[in-house]
mmCIF file with all atom_site columns, C-alpha atoms in Angstrom:
data_model
loop_
_atom_site.group_PDB
_atom_site.id
_atom_site.type_symbol
_atom_site.label_atom_id
_atom_site.label_alt_id
_atom_site.label_comp_id
_atom_site.label_asym_id
_atom_site.label_entity_id
_atom_site.label_seq_id
_atom_site.pdbx_PDB_ins_code
_atom_site.Cartn_x
_atom_site.Cartn_y
_atom_site.Cartn_z
_atom_site.occupancy
_atom_site.B_iso_or_equiv
_atom_site.pdbx_formal_charge
_atom_site.auth_seq_id
_atom_site.auth_comp_id
_atom_site.auth_asym_id
_atom_site.auth_atom_id
_atom_site.pdbx_PDB_model_num
ATOM 1   C CA . MET A 1 1   ? 38.188 -78.948 20.191 1.00 0.00 ? 17  MET A CA 1
ATOM 2   C CA . ILE A 1 2   ? 35.827 -77.279 22.649 1.00 0.00 ? 18  ILE A CA 1
ATOM 3   C CA . GLU A 1 3   ? 32.163 -76.880 21.742 1.00 0.00 ? 19  GLU A CA 1
ATOM 4   C CA . ILE A 1 4   ? 29.885 -74.487 23.628 1.00 0.00 ? 20  ILE A CA 1
ATOM 5   C CA . ARG A 1 5   ? 26.167 -75.205 23.889 1.00 0.00 ? 21  ARG A CA 1
ATOM 6   C CA . SER A 1 6   ? 23.225 -74.303 26.081 1.00 0.00 ? 22  SER A CA 1
ATOM 7   C CA . ALA A 1 7   ? 22.865 -76.403 29.207 1.00 0.00 ? 23  ALA A CA 1
ATOM 8   C CA . THR A 1 8   ? 19.713 -78.347 30.028 1.00 0.00 ? 24  THR A CA 1
ATOM 9   C CA . PRO A 1 9   ? 18.508 -79.653 33.379 1.00 0.00 ? 25  PRO A CA 1
ATOM 10  C CA . ASP A 1 10  ? 19.517 -83.111 32.107 1.00 0.00 ? 26  ASP A CA 1
ATOM 11  C CA . ASP A 1 11  ? 23.166 -81.980 32.388 1.00 0.00 ? 27  ASP A CA 1
ATOM 12  C CA . ALA A 1 12  ? 22.836 -81.666 36.173 1.00 0.00 ? 28  ALA A CA 1
ATOM 13  C CA . ALA A 1 13  ? 24.682 -84.866 37.100 1.00 0.00 ? 29  ALA A CA 1
ATOM 14  C CA . GLU A 1 14  ? 27.739 -84.009 34.981 1.00 0.00 ? 30  GLU A CA 1
ATOM 15  C CA . LEU A 1 15  ? 27.802 -80.386 36.129 1.00 0.00 ? 31  LEU A CA 1
ATOM 16  C CA . LEU A 1 16  ? 27.455 -81.458 39.740 1.00 0.00 ? 32  LEU A CA 1
ATOM 17  C CA . LYS A 1 17  ? 30.542 -83.680 39.370 1.00 0.00 ? 33  LYS A CA 1
ATOM 18  C CA . ILE A 1 18  ? 32.500 -80.567 38.394 1.00 0.00 ? 34  ILE A CA 1
ATOM 19  C CA . TYR A 1 19  ? 30.970 -78.339 41.070 1.00 0.00 ? 35  TYR A CA 1
ATOM 20  C CA . SER A 1 20  ? 31.314 -80.810 43.947 1.00 0.00 ? 36  SER A CA 1
ATOM 21  C CA . HIS A 1 21  ? 35.125 -80.429 43.878 1.00 0.00 ? 37  HIS A CA 1
ATOM 22  C CA . TYR A 1 22  ? 34.762 -76.690 44.519 1.00 0.00 ? 38  TYR A CA 1
ATOM 23  C CA . VAL A 1 23  ? 32.444 -77.321 47.465 1.00 0.00 ? 39  VAL A CA 1
ATOM 24  C CA . THR A 1 24  ? 34.367 -80.117 49.188 1.00 0.00 ? 40  THR A CA 1
ATOM 25  C CA . ASP A 1 25  ? 37.989 -79.285 48.354 1.00 0.00 ? 41  ASP A CA 1
ATOM 26  C CA . THR A 1 26  ? 38.197 -75.502 47.883 1.00 0.00 ? 42  THR A CA 1
ATOM 27  C CA . ALA A 1 27  ? 37.017 -72.194 49.257 1.00 0.00 ? 43  ALA A CA 1
ATOM 28  C CA . VAL A 1 28  ? 36.074 -71.046 45.739 1.00 0.00 ? 44  VAL A CA 1
ATOM 29  C CA . SER A 1 29  ? 32.471 -71.851 46.679 1.00 0.00 ? 45  SER A CA 1
ATOM 30  C CA . PHE A 1 30  ? 31.289 -70.851 50.126 1.00 0.00 ? 46  PHE A CA 1
ATOM 31  C CA . GLU A 1 31  ? 28.782 -73.720 50.164 1.00 0.00 ? 47  GLU A CA 1
ATOM 32  C CA . TYR A 1 32  ? 29.561 -76.371 52.779 1.00 0.00 ? 48  TYR A CA 1
ATOM 33  C CA . ALA A 1 33  ? 27.465 -79.243 51.414 1.00 0.00 ? 49  ALA A CA 1
ATOM 34  C CA . VAL A 1 34  ? 27.250 -80.481 47.847 1.00 0.00 ? 50  VAL A CA 1
ATOM 35  C CA . PRO A 1 35  ? 23.709 -79.900 46.547 1.00 0.00 ? 51  PRO A CA 1
ATOM 36  C CA . THR A 1 36  ? 21.606 -82.925 45.732 1.00 0.00 ? 52  THR A CA 1
ATOM 37  C CA . PRO A 1 37  ? 21.260 -83.812 42.053 1.00 0.00 ? 53  PRO A CA 1
ATOM 38  C CA . ASN A 1 38  ? 17.619 -82.725 42.172 1.00 0.00 ? 54  ASN A CA 1
ATOM 39  C CA . GLU A 1 39  ? 18.485 -79.348 43.730 1.00 0.00 ? 55  GLU A CA 1
ATOM 40  C CA . PHE A 1 40  ? 21.187 -78.788 41.121 1.00 0.00 ? 56  PHE A CA 1
ATOM 41  C CA . ARG A 1 41  ? 18.753 -79.709 38.354 1.00 0.00 ? 57  ARG A CA 1
ATOM 42  C CA . ASN A 1 42  ? 16.293 -77.156 39.755 1.00 0.00 ? 58  ASN A CA 1
ATOM 43  C CA . ARG A 1 43  ? 19.011 -74.485 39.898 1.00 0.00 ? 59  ARG A CA 1
ATOM 44  C CA . ILE A 1 44  ? 19.744 -75.003 36.211 1.00 0.00 ? 60  ILE A CA 1
ATOM 45  C CA . ALA A 1 45  ? 16.058 -74.907 35.284 1.00 0.00 ? 61  ALA A CA 1
ATOM 46  C CA . ARG A 1 46  ? 15.457 -71.701 37.294 1.00 0.00 ? 62  ARG A CA 1
ATOM 47  C CA . THR A 1 47  ? 18.448 -69.991 35.697 1.00 0.00 ? 63  THR A CA 1
ATOM 48  C CA . LEU A 1 48  ? 17.351 -70.951 32.177 1.00 0.00 ? 64  LEU A CA 1
ATOM 49  C CA . GLU A 1 49  ? 13.985 -69.263 32.742 1.00 0.00 ? 65  GLU A CA 1
ATOM 50  C CA . ASP A 1 50  ? 15.658 -65.851 32.395 1.00 0.00 ? 66  ASP A CA 1
ATOM 51  C CA . TYR A 1 51  ? 19.382 -66.212 31.708 1.00 0.00 ? 67  TYR A CA 1
ATOM 52  C CA . PRO A 1 52  ? 21.832 -68.210 29.605 1.00 0.00 ? 68  PRO A CA 1
ATOM 53  C CA . TYR A 1 53  ? 23.503 -71.277 31.064 1.00 0.00 ? 69  TYR A CA 1
ATOM 54  C CA . LEU A 1 54  ? 26.291 -72.707 28.901 1.00 0.00 ? 70  LEU A CA 1
ATOM 55  C CA . VAL A 1 55  ? 28.402 -75.849 28.945 1.00 0.00 ? 71  VAL A CA 1
ATOM 56  C CA . ALA A 1 56  ? 31.739 -76.548 27.277 1.00 0.00 ? 72  ALA A CA 1
ATOM 57  C CA . GLU A 1 57  ? 32.211 -80.008 25.833 1.00 0.00 ? 73  GLU A CA 1
ATOM 58  C CA . ARG A 1 58  ? 35.279 -81.774 24.554 1.00 0.00 ? 74  ARG A CA 1
ATOM 59  C CA . ASP A 1 59  ? 34.716 -85.058 22.741 1.00 0.00 ? 75  ASP A CA 1
ATOM 60  C CA . GLY A 1 60  ? 31.175 -85.193 24.132 1.00 0.00 ? 76  GLY A CA 1
ATOM 61  C CA . GLN A 1 61  ? 32.290 -84.750 27.758 1.00 0.00 ? 77  GLN A CA 1
ATOM 62  C CA . ILE A 1 62  ? 31.335 -81.636 29.714 1.00 0.00 ? 78  ILE A CA 1
ATOM 63  C CA . VAL A 1 63  ? 34.510 -79.949 30.946 1.00 0.00 ? 79  VAL A CA 1
ATOM 64  C CA . GLY A 1 64  ? 33.081 -76.681 32.261 1.00 0.00 ? 80  GLY A CA 1
ATOM 65  C CA . TYR A 1 65  ? 30.048 -74.472 32.548 1.00 0.00 ? 81  TYR A CA 1
ATOM 66  C CA . ALA A 1 66  ? 29.125 -70.834 33.018 1.00 0.00 ? 82  ALA A CA 1
ATOM 67  C CA . TYR A 1 67  ? 25.873 -69.054 33.635 1.00 0.00 ? 83  TYR A CA 1
ATOM 68  C CA . ALA A 1 68  ? 24.430 -65.638 34.303 1.00 0.00 ? 84  ALA A CA 1
ATOM 69  C CA . GLY A 1 69  ? 21.937 -64.605 36.906 1.00 0.00 ? 85  GLY A CA 1
ATOM 70  C CA . ARG A 1 70  ? 20.109 -61.646 38.250 1.00 0.00 ? 86  ARG A CA 1
ATOM 71  C CA . PHE A 1 71  ? 22.211 -58.931 39.826 1.00 0.00 ? 87  PHE A CA 1
ATOM 72  C CA . GLY A 1 72  ? 20.263 -57.313 42.631 1.00 0.00 ? 88  GLY A CA 1
ATOM 73  C CA . GLY A 1 73  ? 16.612 -57.730 43.400 1.00 0.00 ? 89  GLY A CA 1
ATOM 74  C CA . ARG A 1 74  ? 15.229 -54.471 42.041 1.00 0.00 ? 90  ARG A CA 1
ATOM 75  C CA . GLU A 1 75  ? 13.945 -53.790 38.534 1.00 0.00 ? 91  GLU A CA 1
ATOM 76  C CA . ALA A 1 76  ? 16.522 -51.035 37.943 1.00 0.00 ? 92  ALA A CA 1
ATOM 77  C CA . TYR A 1 77  ? 19.251 -53.703 37.902 1.00 0.00 ? 93  TYR A CA 1
ATOM 78  C CA . ARG A 1 78  ? 17.711 -55.498 34.900 1.00 0.00 ? 94  ARG A CA 1
ATOM 79  C CA . PHE A 1 79  ? 20.533 -54.396 32.565 1.00 0.00 ? 95  PHE A CA 1
ATOM 80  C CA . SER A 1 80  ? 23.172 -55.998 34.789 1.00 0.00 ? 96  SER A CA 1
ATOM 81  C CA . ALA A 1 81  ? 23.992 -59.674 35.318 1.00 0.00 ? 97  ALA A CA 1
ATOM 82  C CA . GLU A 1 82  ? 26.149 -61.736 37.661 1.00 0.00 ? 98  GLU A CA 1
ATOM 83  C CA . LEU A 1 83  ? 28.369 -64.361 36.009 1.00 0.00 ? 99  LEU A CA 1
ATOM 84  C CA . THR A 1 84  ? 29.691 -67.654 37.348 1.00 0.00 ? 100 THR A CA 1
ATOM 85  C CA . VAL A 1 85  ? 32.070 -70.185 35.818 1.00 0.00 ? 101 VAL A CA 1
ATOM 86  C CA . TYR A 1 86  ? 33.309 -73.609 36.973 1.00 0.00 ? 102 TYR A CA 1
ATOM 87  C CA . LEU A 1 87  ? 35.718 -75.896 35.157 1.00 0.00 ? 103 LEU A CA 1
ATOM 88  C CA . ASP A 1 88  ? 36.674 -79.509 35.531 1.00 0.00 ? 104 ASP A CA 1
ATOM 89  C CA . LYS A 1 89  ? 39.835 -79.293 37.636 1.00 0.00 ? 105 LYS A CA 1
ATOM 90  C CA . ASN A 1 90  ? 41.799 -80.946 34.812 1.00 0.00 ? 106 ASN A CA 1
ATOM 91  C CA . TYR A 1 91  ? 40.769 -78.233 32.317 1.00 0.00 ? 107 TYR A CA 1
ATOM 92  C CA . ARG A 1 92  ? 41.737 -75.136 34.266 1.00 0.00 ? 108 ARG A CA 1
ATOM 93  C CA . GLY A 1 93  ? 44.339 -73.011 32.503 1.00 0.00 ? 109 GLY A CA 1
ATOM 94  C CA . HIS A 1 94  ? 43.486 -74.252 28.997 1.00 0.00 ? 110 HIS A CA 1
ATOM 95  C CA . GLY A 1 95  ? 41.293 -71.357 27.829 1.00 0.00 ? 111 GLY A CA 1
ATOM 96  C CA . VAL A 1 96  ? 37.949 -73.084 28.377 1.00 0.00 ? 112 VAL A CA 1
ATOM 97  C CA . GLY A 1 97  ? 36.778 -70.537 30.951 1.00 0.00 ? 113 GLY A CA 1
ATOM 98  C CA . GLY A 1 98  ? 37.544 -67.668 28.592 1.00 0.00 ? 114 GLY A CA 1
ATOM 99  C CA . GLN A 1 99  ? 35.612 -69.367 25.785 1.00 0.00 ? 115 GLN A CA 1
ATOM 100 C CA . LEU A 1 100 ? 32.617 -69.825 28.063 1.00 0.00 ? 116 LEU A CA 1
ATOM 101 C CA . TYR A 1 101 ? 32.717 -66.219 29.279 1.00 0.00 ? 117 TYR A CA 1
ATOM 102 C CA . ARG A 1 102 ? 33.040 -64.811 25.736 1.00 0.00 ? 118 ARG A CA 1
ATOM 103 C CA . ALA A 1 103 ? 30.018 -66.836 24.605 1.00 0.00 ? 119 ALA A CA 1
ATOM 104 C CA . LEU A 1 104 ? 28.069 -65.807 27.698 1.00 0.00 ? 120 LEU A CA 1
ATOM 105 C CA . GLU A 1 105 ? 29.004 -62.164 27.220 1.00 0.00 ? 121 GLU A CA 1
ATOM 106 C CA . ALA A 1 106 ? 27.878 -62.220 23.568 1.00 0.00 ? 122 ALA A CA 1
ATOM 107 C CA . GLU A 1 107 ? 24.504 -63.681 24.523 1.00 0.00 ? 123 GLU A CA 1
ATOM 108 C CA . LEU A 1 108 ? 24.025 -61.189 27.355 1.00 0.00 ? 124 LEU A CA 1
ATOM 109 C CA . LYS A 1 109 ? 24.892 -58.272 25.050 1.00 0.00 ? 125 LYS A CA 1
ATOM 110 C CA . ARG A 1 110 ? 22.298 -59.578 22.595 1.00 0.00 ? 126 ARG A CA 1
ATOM 111 C CA . ARG A 1 111 ? 19.778 -59.473 25.459 1.00 0.00 ? 127 ARG A CA 1
ATOM 112 C CA . GLY A 1 112 ? 20.622 -55.855 26.297 1.00 0.00 ? 128 GLY A CA 1
ATOM 113 C CA . VAL A 1 113 ? 22.797 -56.404 29.365 1.00 0.00 ? 129 VAL A CA 1
ATOM 114 C CA . LYS A 1 114 ? 25.224 -53.504 29.912 1.00 0.00 ? 130 LYS A CA 1
ATOM 115 C CA . ASN A 1 115 ? 27.191 -54.486 33.040 1.00 0.00 ? 131 ASN A CA 1
ATOM 116 C CA . LEU A 1 116 ? 28.661 -57.800 34.169 1.00 0.00 ? 132 LEU A CA 1
ATOM 117 C CA . TYR A 1 117 ? 29.521 -58.639 37.776 1.00 0.00 ? 133 TYR A CA 1
ATOM 118 C CA . ALA A 1 118 ? 31.287 -61.540 39.450 1.00 0.00 ? 134 ALA A CA 1
ATOM 119 C CA . CYS A 1 119 ? 31.497 -62.362 43.145 1.00 0.00 ? 135 CYS A CA 1
ATOM 120 C CA . VAL A 1 120 ? 34.911 -63.958 43.637 1.00 0.00 ? 136 VAL A CA 1
ATOM 121 C CA . ALA A 1 121 ? 36.366 -65.552 46.783 1.00 0.00 ? 137 ALA A CA 1
ATOM 122 C CA . CYS A 1 122 ? 39.848 -64.338 47.627 1.00 0.00 ? 138 CYS A CA 1
ATOM 123 C CA . ALA A 1 123 ? 42.417 -65.160 50.255 1.00 0.00 ? 139 ALA A CA 1
ATOM 124 C CA . GLU A 1 124 ? 44.461 -62.553 52.060 1.00 0.00 ? 140 GLU A CA 1
ATOM 125 C CA . VAL A 1 125 ? 47.162 -65.229 51.966 1.00 0.00 ? 141 VAL A CA 1
ATOM 126 C CA . GLU A 1 126 ? 46.879 -68.026 49.411 1.00 0.00 ? 142 GLU A CA 1
ATOM 127 C CA . ASP A 1 127 ? 46.531 -71.518 50.839 1.00 0.00 ? 143 ASP A CA 1
ATOM 128 C CA . GLU A 1 128 ? 45.688 -75.051 49.749 1.00 0.00 ? 144 GLU A CA 1
ATOM 129 C CA . TYR A 1 129 ? 41.980 -74.156 49.484 1.00 0.00 ? 145 TYR A CA 1
ATOM 130 C CA . LEU A 1 130 ? 42.111 -70.820 47.664 1.00 0.00 ? 146 LEU A CA 1
ATOM 131 C CA . THR A 1 131 ? 44.555 -69.027 45.380 1.00 0.00 ? 147 THR A CA 1
ATOM 132 C CA . ALA A 1 132 ? 44.340 -65.831 43.360 1.00 0.00 ? 148 ALA A CA 1
ATOM 133 C CA . ALA A 1 133 ? 43.533 -67.806 40.175 1.00 0.00 ? 149 ALA A CA 1
ATOM 134 C CA . SER A 1 134 ? 39.863 -66.728 39.993 1.00 0.00 ? 150 SER A CA 1
ATOM 135 C CA . VAL A 1 135 ? 40.675 -63.046 40.454 1.00 0.00 ? 151 VAL A CA 1
ATOM 136 C CA . LYS A 1 136 ? 43.416 -63.259 37.810 1.00 0.00 ? 152 LYS A CA 1
ATOM 137 C CA . PHE A 1 137 ? 41.095 -65.114 35.424 1.00 0.00 ? 153 PHE A CA 1
ATOM 138 C CA . HIS A 1 138 ? 38.468 -62.381 35.709 1.00 0.00 ? 154 HIS A CA 1
ATOM 139 C CA . GLU A 1 139 ? 41.087 -59.676 35.212 1.00 0.00 ? 155 GLU A CA 1
ATOM 140 C CA . ARG A 1 140 ? 42.178 -61.394 31.982 1.00 0.00 ? 156 ARG A CA 1
ATOM 141 C CA . GLN A 1 141 ? 38.526 -61.295 30.864 1.00 0.00 ? 157 GLN A CA 1
ATOM 142 C CA . GLY A 1 142 ? 38.435 -57.512 31.375 1.00 0.00 ? 158 GLY A CA 1
ATOM 143 C CA . PHE A 1 143 ? 36.891 -57.378 34.859 1.00 0.00 ? 159 PHE A CA 1
ATOM 144 C CA . LYS A 1 144 ? 38.131 -54.954 37.509 1.00 0.00 ? 160 LYS A CA 1
ATOM 145 C CA . ILE A 1 145 ? 37.744 -55.149 41.279 1.00 0.00 ? 161 ILE A CA 1
ATOM 146 C CA . CYS A 1 146 ? 35.080 -52.707 42.396 1.00 0.00 ? 162 CYS A CA 1
ATOM 147 C CA . GLY A 1 147 ? 34.526 -53.767 46.005 1.00 0.00 ? 163 GLY A CA 1
ATOM 148 C CA . LYS A 1 148 ? 35.810 -56.021 48.741 1.00 0.00 ? 164 LYS A CA 1
ATOM 149 C CA . PHE A 1 149 ? 34.261 -57.712 51.770 1.00 0.00 ? 165 PHE A CA 1
ATOM 150 C CA . THR A 1 150 ? 36.958 -58.717 54.243 1.00 0.00 ? 166 THR A CA 1
ATOM 151 C CA . ASP A 1 151 ? 36.759 -62.034 56.115 1.00 0.00 ? 167 ASP A CA 1
ATOM 152 C CA . CYS A 1 152 ? 33.109 -62.540 55.217 1.00 0.00 ? 168 CYS A CA 1
ATOM 153 C CA . GLY A 1 153 ? 33.272 -66.298 54.598 1.00 0.00 ? 169 GLY A CA 1
ATOM 154 C CA . PHE A 1 154 ? 34.381 -68.970 57.065 1.00 0.00 ? 170 PHE A CA 1
ATOM 155 C CA . LYS A 1 155 ? 35.309 -72.363 55.626 1.00 0.00 ? 171 LYS A CA 1
ATOM 156 C CA . PHE A 1 156 ? 37.913 -74.995 56.526 1.00 0.00 ? 172 PHE A CA 1
ATOM 157 C CA . GLU A 1 157 ? 38.364 -73.299 59.909 1.00 0.00 ? 173 GLU A CA 1
ATOM 158 C CA . ARG A 1 158 ? 39.669 -70.070 58.385 1.00 0.00 ? 174 ARG A CA 1
ATOM 159 C CA . TRP A 1 159 ? 38.365 -66.757 57.105 1.00 0.00 ? 175 TRP A CA 1
ATOM 160 C CA . TYR A 1 160 ? 38.172 -65.749 53.445 1.00 0.00 ? 176 TYR A CA 1
ATOM 161 C CA . SER A 1 161 ? 37.293 -62.483 51.800 1.00 0.00 ? 177 SER A CA 1
ATOM 162 C CA . MET A 1 162 ? 35.420 -61.877 48.578 1.00 0.00 ? 178 MET A CA 1
ATOM 163 C CA . VAL A 1 163 ? 35.647 -59.228 45.924 1.00 0.00 ? 179 VAL A CA 1
ATOM 164 C CA . TRP A 1 164 ? 33.070 -57.919 43.524 1.00 0.00 ? 180 TRP A CA 1
ATOM 165 C CA . MET A 1 165 ? 34.446 -57.516 40.024 1.00 0.00 ? 181 MET A CA 1
ATOM 166 C CA . GLU A 1 166 ? 32.785 -55.685 37.163 1.00 0.00 ? 182 GLU A CA 1
ATOM 167 C CA . LYS A 1 167 ? 33.024 -55.356 33.421 1.00 0.00 ? 183 LYS A CA 1
ATOM 168 C CA . ILE A 1 168 ? 31.184 -52.585 31.640 1.00 0.00 ? 184 ILE A CA 1
ATOM 169 C CA . LEU A 1 169 ? 30.000 -53.768 28.237 1.00 0.00 ? 185 LEU A CA 1
ATOM 170 C CA . GLU A 1 170 ? 28.552 -50.521 27.001 1.00 0.00 ? 186 GLU A CA 1
ATOM 171 C CA . ALA A 1 171 ? 29.559 -47.067 28.190 1.00 0.00 ? 187 ALA A CA 1
ATOM 172 C CA . ARG A 1 172 ? 26.769 -44.588 28.673 1.00 0.00 ? 188 ARG A CA 1
#
């Protein structure tokens, strides 16, 4: 059974184990170098100042995490949030990501957020570093593509695009 709870900076080492795979072995993250444990701890702490940061645990082991962050730098964007999710590579496709996003969405709604956004790497042609899995996951969560940046990321000696996806929580 999966349990969802709020992350703490003390979770940094376990979360970094999950994230490092996406940095070193995939083009899901456009980072080239795995952050240090201290930097990752600081990222968690900064996020928790204003936004939810959740972890999914199974039998006491963290198997995924998701968090929200500021969308845009201007005050008018305060009712929008950008979401991110990462799963232990052995737990992809088991519904954990959807559980994390539903919990995150509920908390953001409670805080008055109206629009959700996700910046998702995509390949024009799938390869060993990037498939369409993230785009399809977000579509299953109710997100729609609302913009695309072509060949904007260069990793593993090839170009990757990214799409912005959105989910409107509350129509105006």
